[in-house]
Tab-separated table of C-alpha atoms in Angstrom:
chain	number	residue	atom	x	y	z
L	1	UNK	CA	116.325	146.393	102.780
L	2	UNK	CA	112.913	145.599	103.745
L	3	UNK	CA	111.360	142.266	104.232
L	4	UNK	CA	108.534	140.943	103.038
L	5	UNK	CA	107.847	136.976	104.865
L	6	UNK	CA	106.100	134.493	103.025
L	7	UNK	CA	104.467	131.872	104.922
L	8	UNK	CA	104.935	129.099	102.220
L	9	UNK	CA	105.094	125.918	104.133
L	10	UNK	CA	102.238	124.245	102.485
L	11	UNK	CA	104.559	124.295	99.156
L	12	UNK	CA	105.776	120.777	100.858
L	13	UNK	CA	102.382	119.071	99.080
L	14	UNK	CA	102.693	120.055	95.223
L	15	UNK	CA	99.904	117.543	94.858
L	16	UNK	CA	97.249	119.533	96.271
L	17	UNK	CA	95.836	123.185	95.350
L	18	UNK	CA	97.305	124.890	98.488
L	19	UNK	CA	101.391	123.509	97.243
L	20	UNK	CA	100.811	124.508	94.023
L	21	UNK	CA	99.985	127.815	94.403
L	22	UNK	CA	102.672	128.288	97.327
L	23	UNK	CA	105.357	127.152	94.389
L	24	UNK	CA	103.755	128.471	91.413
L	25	UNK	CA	103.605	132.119	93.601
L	26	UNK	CA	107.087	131.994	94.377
L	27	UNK	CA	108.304	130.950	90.774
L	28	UNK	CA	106.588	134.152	89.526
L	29	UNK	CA	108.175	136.462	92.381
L	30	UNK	CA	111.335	135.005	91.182
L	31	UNK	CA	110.818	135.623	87.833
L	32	UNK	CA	109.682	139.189	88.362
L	33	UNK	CA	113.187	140.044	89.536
L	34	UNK	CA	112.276	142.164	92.629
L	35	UNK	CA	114.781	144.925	93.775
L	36	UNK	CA	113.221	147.141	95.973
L	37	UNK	CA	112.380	144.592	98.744
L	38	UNK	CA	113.416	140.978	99.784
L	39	UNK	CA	111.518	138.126	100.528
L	40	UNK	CA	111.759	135.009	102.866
L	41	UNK	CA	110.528	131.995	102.418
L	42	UNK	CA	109.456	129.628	105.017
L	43	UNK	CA	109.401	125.884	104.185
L	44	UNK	CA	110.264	122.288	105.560
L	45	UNK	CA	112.957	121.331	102.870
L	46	UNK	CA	114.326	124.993	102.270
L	47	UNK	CA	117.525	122.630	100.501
L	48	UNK	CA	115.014	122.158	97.144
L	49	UNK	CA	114.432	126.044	97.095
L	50	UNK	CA	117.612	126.969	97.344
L	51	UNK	CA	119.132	124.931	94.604
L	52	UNK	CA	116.023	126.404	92.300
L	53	UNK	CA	115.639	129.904	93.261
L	54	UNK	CA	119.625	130.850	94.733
L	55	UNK	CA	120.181	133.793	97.106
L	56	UNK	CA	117.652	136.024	95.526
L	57	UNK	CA	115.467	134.781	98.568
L	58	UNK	CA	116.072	134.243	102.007
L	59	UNK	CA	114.894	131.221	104.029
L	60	UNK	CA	113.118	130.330	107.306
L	61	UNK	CA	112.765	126.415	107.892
L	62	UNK	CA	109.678	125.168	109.230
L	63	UNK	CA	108.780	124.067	112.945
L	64	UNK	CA	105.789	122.796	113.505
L	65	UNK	CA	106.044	124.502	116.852
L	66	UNK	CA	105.954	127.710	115.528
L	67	UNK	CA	102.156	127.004	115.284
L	68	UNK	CA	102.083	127.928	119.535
L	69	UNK	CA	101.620	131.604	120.450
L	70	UNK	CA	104.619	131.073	122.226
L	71	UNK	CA	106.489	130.148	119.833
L	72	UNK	CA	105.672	132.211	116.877
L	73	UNK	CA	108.063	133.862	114.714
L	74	UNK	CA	109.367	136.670	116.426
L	75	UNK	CA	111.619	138.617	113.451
L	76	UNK	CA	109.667	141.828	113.056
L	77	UNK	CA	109.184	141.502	109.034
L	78	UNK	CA	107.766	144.531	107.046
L	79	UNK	CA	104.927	142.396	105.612
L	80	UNK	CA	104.231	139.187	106.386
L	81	UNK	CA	101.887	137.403	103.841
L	82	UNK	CA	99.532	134.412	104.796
L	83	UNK	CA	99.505	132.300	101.562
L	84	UNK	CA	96.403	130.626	102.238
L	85	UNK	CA	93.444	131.150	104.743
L	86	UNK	CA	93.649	127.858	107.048
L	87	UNK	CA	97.408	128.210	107.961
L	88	UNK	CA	97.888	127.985	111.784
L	89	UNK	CA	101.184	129.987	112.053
L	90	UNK	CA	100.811	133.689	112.497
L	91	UNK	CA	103.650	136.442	113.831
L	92	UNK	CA	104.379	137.270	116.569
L	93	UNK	CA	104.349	140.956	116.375
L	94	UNK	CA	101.498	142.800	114.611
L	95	UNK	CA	102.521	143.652	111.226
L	96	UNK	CA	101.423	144.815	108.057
L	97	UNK	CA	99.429	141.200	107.164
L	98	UNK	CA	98.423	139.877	103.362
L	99	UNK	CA	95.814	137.080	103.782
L	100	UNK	CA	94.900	135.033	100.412
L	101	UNK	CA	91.641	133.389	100.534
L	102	UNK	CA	91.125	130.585	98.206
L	103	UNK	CA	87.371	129.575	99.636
L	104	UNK	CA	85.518	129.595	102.433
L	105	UNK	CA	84.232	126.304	101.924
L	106	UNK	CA	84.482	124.858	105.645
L	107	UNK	CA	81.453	126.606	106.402
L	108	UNK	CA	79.839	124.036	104.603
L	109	UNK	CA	82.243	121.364	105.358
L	110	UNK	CA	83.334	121.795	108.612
L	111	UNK	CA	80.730	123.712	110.398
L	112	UNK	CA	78.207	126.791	109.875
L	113	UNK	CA	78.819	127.831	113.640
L	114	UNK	CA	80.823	131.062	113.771
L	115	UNK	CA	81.986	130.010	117.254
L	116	UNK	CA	83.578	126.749	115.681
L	117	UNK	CA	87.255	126.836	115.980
L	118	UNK	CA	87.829	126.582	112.282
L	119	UNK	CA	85.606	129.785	111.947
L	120	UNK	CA	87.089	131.890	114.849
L	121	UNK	CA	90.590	131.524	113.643
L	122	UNK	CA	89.840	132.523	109.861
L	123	UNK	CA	87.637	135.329	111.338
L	124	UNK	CA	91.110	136.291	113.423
L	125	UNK	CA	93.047	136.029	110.256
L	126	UNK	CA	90.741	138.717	108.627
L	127	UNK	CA	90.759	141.041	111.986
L	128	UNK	CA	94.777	140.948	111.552
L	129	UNK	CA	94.756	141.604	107.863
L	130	UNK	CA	95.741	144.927	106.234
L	131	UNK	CA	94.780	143.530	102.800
L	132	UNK	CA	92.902	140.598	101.335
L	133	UNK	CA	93.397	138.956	97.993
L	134	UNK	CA	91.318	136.135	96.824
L	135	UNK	CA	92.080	133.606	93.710
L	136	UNK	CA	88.328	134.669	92.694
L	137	UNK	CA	85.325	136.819	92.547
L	138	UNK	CA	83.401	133.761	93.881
L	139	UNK	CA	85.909	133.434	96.721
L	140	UNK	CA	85.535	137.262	97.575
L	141	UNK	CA	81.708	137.493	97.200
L	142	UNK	CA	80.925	134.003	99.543
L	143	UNK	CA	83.995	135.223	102.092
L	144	UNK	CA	81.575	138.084	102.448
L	145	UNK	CA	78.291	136.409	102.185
L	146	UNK	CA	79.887	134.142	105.649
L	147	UNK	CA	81.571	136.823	107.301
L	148	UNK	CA	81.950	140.894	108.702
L	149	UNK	CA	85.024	141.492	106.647
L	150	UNK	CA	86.870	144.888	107.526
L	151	UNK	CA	87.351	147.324	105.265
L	152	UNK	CA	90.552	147.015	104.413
L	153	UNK	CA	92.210	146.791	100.703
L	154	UNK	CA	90.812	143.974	98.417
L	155	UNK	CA	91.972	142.408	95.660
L	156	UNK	CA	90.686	139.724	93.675
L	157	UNK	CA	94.420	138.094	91.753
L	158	UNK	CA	93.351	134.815	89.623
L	159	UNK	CA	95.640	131.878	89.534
L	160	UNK	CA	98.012	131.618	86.831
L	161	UNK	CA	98.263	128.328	84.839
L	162	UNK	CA	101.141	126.239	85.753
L	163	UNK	CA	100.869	124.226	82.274
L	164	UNK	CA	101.711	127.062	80.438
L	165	UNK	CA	104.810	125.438	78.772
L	166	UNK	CA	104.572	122.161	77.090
L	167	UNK	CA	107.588	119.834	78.567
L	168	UNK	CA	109.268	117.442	76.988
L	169	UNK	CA	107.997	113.875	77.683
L	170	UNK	CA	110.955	111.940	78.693
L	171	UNK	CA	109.548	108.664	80.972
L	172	UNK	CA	107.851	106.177	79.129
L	173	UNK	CA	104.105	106.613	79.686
L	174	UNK	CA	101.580	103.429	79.381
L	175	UNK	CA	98.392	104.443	77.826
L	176	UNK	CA	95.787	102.650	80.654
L	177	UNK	CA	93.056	102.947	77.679
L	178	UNK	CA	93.504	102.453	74.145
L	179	UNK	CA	90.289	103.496	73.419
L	180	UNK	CA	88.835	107.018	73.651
L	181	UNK	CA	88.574	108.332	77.227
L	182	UNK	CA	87.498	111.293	79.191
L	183	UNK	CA	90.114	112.600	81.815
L	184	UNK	CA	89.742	113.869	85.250
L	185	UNK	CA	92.119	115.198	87.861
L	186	UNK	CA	92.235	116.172	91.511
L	187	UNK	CA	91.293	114.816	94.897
L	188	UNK	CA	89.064	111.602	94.621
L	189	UNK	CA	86.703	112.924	97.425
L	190	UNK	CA	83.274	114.440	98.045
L	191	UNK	CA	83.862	117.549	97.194
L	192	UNK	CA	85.036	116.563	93.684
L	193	UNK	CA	81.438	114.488	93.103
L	194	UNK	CA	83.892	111.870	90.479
L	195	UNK	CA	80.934	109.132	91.200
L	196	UNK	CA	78.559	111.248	88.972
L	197	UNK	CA	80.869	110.544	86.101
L	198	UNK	CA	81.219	107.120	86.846
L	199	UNK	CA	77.184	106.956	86.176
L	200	UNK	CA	77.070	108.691	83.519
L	201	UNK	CA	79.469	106.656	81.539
L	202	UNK	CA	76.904	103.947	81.760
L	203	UNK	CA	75.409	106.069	79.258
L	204	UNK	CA	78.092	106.535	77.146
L	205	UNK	CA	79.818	103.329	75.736
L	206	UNK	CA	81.574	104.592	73.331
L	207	UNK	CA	83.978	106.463	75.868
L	208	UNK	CA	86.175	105.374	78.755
L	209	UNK	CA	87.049	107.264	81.869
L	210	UNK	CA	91.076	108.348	83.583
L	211	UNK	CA	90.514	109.325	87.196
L	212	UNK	CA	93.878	110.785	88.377
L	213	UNK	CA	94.092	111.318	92.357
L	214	UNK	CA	94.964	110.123	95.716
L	215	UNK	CA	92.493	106.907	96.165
L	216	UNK	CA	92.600	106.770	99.954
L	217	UNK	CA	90.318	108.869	100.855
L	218	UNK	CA	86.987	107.306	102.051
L	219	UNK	CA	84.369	108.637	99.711
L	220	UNK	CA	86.659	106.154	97.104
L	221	UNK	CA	86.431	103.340	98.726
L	222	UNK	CA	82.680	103.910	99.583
L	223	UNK	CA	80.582	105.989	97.163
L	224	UNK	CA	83.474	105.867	93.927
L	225	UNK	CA	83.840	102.278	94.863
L	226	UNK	CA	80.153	101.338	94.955
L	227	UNK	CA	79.513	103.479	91.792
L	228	UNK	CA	81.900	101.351	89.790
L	229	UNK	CA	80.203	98.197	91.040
L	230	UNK	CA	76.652	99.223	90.376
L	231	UNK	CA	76.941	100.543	87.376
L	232	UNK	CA	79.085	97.690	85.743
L	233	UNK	CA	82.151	99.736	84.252
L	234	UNK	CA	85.305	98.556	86.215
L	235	UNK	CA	86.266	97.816	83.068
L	236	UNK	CA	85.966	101.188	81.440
L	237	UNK	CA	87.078	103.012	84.959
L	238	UNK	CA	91.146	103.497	85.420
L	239	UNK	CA	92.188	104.527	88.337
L	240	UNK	CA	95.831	105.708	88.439
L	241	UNK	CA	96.348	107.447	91.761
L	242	UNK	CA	98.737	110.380	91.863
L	243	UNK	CA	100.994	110.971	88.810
L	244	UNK	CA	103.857	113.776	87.926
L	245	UNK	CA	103.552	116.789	85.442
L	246	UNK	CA	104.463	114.563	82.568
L	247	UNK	CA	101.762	111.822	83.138
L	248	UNK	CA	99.393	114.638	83.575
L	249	UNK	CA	100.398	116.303	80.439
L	250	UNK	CA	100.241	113.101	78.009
L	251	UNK	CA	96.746	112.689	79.664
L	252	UNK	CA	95.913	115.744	78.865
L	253	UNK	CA	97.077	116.076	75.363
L	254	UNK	CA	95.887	112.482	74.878
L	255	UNK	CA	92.270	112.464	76.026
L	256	UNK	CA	89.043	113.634	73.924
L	257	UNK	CA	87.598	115.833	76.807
L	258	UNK	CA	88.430	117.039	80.488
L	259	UNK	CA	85.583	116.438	82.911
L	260	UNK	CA	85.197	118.174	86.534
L	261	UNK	CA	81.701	117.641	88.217
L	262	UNK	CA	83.098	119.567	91.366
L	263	UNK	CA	80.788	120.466	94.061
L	264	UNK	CA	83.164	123.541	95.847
L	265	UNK	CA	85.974	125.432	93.766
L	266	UNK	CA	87.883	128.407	95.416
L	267	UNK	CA	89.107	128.645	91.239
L	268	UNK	CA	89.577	125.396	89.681
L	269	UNK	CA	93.373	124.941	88.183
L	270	UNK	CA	92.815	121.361	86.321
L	271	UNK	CA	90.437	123.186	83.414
L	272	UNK	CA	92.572	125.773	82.211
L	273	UNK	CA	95.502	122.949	82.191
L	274	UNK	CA	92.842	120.975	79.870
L	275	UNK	CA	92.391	124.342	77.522
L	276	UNK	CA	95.776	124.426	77.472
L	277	UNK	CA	95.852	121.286	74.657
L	278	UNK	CA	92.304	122.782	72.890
L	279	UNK	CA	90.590	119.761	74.765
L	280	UNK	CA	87.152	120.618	75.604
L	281	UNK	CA	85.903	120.714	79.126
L	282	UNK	CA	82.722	120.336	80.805
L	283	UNK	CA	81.990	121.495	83.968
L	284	UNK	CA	79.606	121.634	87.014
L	285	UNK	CA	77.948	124.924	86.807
L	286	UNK	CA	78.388	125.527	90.205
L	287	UNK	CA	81.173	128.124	92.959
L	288	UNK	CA	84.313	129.468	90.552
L	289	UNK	CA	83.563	127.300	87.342
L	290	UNK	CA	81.551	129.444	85.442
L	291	UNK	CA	83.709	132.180	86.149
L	292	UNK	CA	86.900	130.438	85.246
L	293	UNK	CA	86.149	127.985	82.374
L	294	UNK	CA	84.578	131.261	80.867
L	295	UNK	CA	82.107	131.001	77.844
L	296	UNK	CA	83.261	127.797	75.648
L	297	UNK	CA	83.393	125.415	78.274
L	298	UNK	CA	80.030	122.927	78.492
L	299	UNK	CA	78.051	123.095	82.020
L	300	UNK	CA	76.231	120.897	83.777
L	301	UNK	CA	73.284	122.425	85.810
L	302	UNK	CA	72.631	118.830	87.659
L	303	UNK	CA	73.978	115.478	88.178
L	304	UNK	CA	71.235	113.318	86.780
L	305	UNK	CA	73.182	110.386	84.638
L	306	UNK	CA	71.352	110.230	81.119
L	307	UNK	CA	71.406	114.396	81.301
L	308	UNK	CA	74.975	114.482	81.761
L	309	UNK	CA	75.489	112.174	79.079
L	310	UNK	CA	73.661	114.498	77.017
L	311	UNK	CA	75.172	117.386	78.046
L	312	UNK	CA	78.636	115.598	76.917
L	313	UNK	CA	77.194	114.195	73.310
L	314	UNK	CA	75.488	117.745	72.689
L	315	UNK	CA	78.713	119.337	73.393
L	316	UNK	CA	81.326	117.278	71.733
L	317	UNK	CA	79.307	117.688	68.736
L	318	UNK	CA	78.954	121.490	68.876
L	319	UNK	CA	83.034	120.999	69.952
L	320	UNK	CA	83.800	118.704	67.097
L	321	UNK	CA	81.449	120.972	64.353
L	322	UNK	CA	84.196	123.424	64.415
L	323	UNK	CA	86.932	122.237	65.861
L	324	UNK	CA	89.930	124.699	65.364
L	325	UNK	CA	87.864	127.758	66.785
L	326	UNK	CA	87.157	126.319	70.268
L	327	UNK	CA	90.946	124.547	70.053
L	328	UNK	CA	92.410	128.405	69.927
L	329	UNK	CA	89.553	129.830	72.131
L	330	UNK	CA	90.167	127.388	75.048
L	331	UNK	CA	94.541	127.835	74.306
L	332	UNK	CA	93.666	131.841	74.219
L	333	UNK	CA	91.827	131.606	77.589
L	334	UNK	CA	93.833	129.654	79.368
L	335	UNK	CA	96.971	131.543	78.683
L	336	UNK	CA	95.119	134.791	80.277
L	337	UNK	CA	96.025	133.232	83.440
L	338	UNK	CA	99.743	133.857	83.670
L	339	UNK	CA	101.324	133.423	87.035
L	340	UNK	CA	104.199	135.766	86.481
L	341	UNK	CA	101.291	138.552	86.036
L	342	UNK	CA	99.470	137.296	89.480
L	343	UNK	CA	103.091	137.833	91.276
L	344	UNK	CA	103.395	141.270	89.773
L	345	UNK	CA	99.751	142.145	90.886
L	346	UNK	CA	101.144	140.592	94.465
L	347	UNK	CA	104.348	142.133	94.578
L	348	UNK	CA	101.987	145.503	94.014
L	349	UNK	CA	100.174	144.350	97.097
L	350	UNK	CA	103.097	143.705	99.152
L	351	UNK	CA	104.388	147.364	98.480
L	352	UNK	CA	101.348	149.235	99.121
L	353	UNK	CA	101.973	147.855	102.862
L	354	UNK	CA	106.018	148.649	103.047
């Protein structure tokens, strides 16, 4: 039977955007029940997929040193599928190749040069590919804006939502605010631009703010941190680093609106997660977010405090006016993105190449 590799390793990190689609990908493929072609699975700790997913895939373990030319993978696989568009390890042999792209947002971040090494390799990635999907229209139109693609198939497969089920709450969870609080999730960096809600909650008294993330980055402890301090409201600011699936979920079902001021989104998982509960969201109108929160989420077209404030009073009213249509319009949009329909659409991929 043919083989189709997936390079998957990044599924070690389910706290970032890269692990969860690596694992969110897979649990669709297994779900779709695929017949007509097998697939491997490359990852550190293959032990956890195994005991999930069984013998209906095989496994690779990792090596770091698999990232040397010398060293690369040297099974000749019918496809081989690069999950995401940074990954260093490539085959050996050519081979019908799958590259995702999420973003191409190290041209910004990273470097504009062409010649930079971060640029050459994703440049080499597209030269080897024999199809391209991206997670967006966004993704697709500023991968081509940056770069000569070749004309090769493309394919533009949105994320699924990976709160689609509601799970049973089993650890006790301690509320960090009793009052009413706006809730945000993902990486406490630049990119995410979480100071700008830290400002504008000196505007809003009546409201406190969750940040959920990894704190250690440097933009926390310098521009977050100094935020907080200016603007008076470590008392109204909660912190609570990284948390599971079922902290995230009472969070979500327990806050009065989602909040995501992000600079650079490839797609932007965390809103539909929020529409998932009916909680209104409000967005930067900037990269994916437009695209993805669709037409009931609130924008933000700058980051001036006192308008963003506005933006959020305007909009909770409008939100709170007539409550139980936006509830089932943001529940009926975010269930449109359904992972076990992106693995079908990849699986689809996979077989136009075999």
């Amino acid at each position: 039977m043919q083989q189709v590799f997936l390079e998957s390793h990044n599924i070690k990190n389910q706290f970032n955007g890269f692990g969860q689609f690596n694992y969110h990908l897979i649990k669709g493929l297994y779900n779709a029940s695929i017949s007509d072609f097998k697939m491997t699975l490359h990852a550190k700790d293959i032990s956890r997929l195994k005991d999930e997913f069984g013998n209906y895939f095989d496994y690779k373990t990792y090596q770091s040193i698999s990232r040397q030319p010398l060293f690369r993978i040297r099974k000749k696989y019918a496809v081989w599928h690069s999950l995401n568009q940074n990954i260093k390890i490539e085959p050996y042999h050519k081979t019908p190749y799958v590259l995702t792209v999420h973003d191409v947002n190290f041209i910004s971040e990273v470097s504009s040069d062409l010649n930079h090494k971060t640029n050459k390799r994703f440049i080499e990635k597209l030269n080897r590919s024999h199809a391209i999907t991206y997670i967006s229209e966004f993704a697709k139109a500023s991968t081509h804006q940056h770069f000569d693609v070749p004309k090769v198939p493309e394919y533009v497969i949105y994320n699924g939502n990976p709160m689609a089920d509601i799970i049973e709450i089993k650890q006790e969870i301690k509320q960090v605010s009793k009052r009413p609080y706006l809730f945000f999730i993902g990486g406490l960096t630049k990119r995410k631009n979480v100071h700008t809600l830290v400002n504008m909650l000196e505007h809003l008294p009546d409201y406190d703010l969750v940040l959920a993330g990894d704190p250690k980055d440097t933009y926390a402890e310098t521009t977050l941190a100094e935020a907080i301090a200016k603007t008076k409201t470590a008392n109204r600011v909660h912190i609570i680093g990284k948390i599971n699936a079922e902290e995230k979920q009472f969070y979500l079902q327990n806050c009065t609106a989602f909040v995501f001021p992000s600079l650079l989104e490839g797609f932007g998982i965390p809103p539909i997660e929020a529409m998932r509960f009916g909680k209104p969201v409000f967005l930067s109108n900037l990269t994916s977010l437009p695209e993805i929160g669709g037409v009931h989420a609130f924008y933000w077209d700058h980051f001036d405090a006192e308008y963003m404030a506005t933006i959020l009073k305007t909009g909770m009213a409008v939100f709170e006016s007539n409550k139980a249509l936006y509830e089932n319009s943001y529940m009926t949009h975010a269930q449109s993105f359904n992972w076990d329909q992106a693995a079908i659409e990849y699986a689809n991929v996979y077989r136009s190449l075999l």
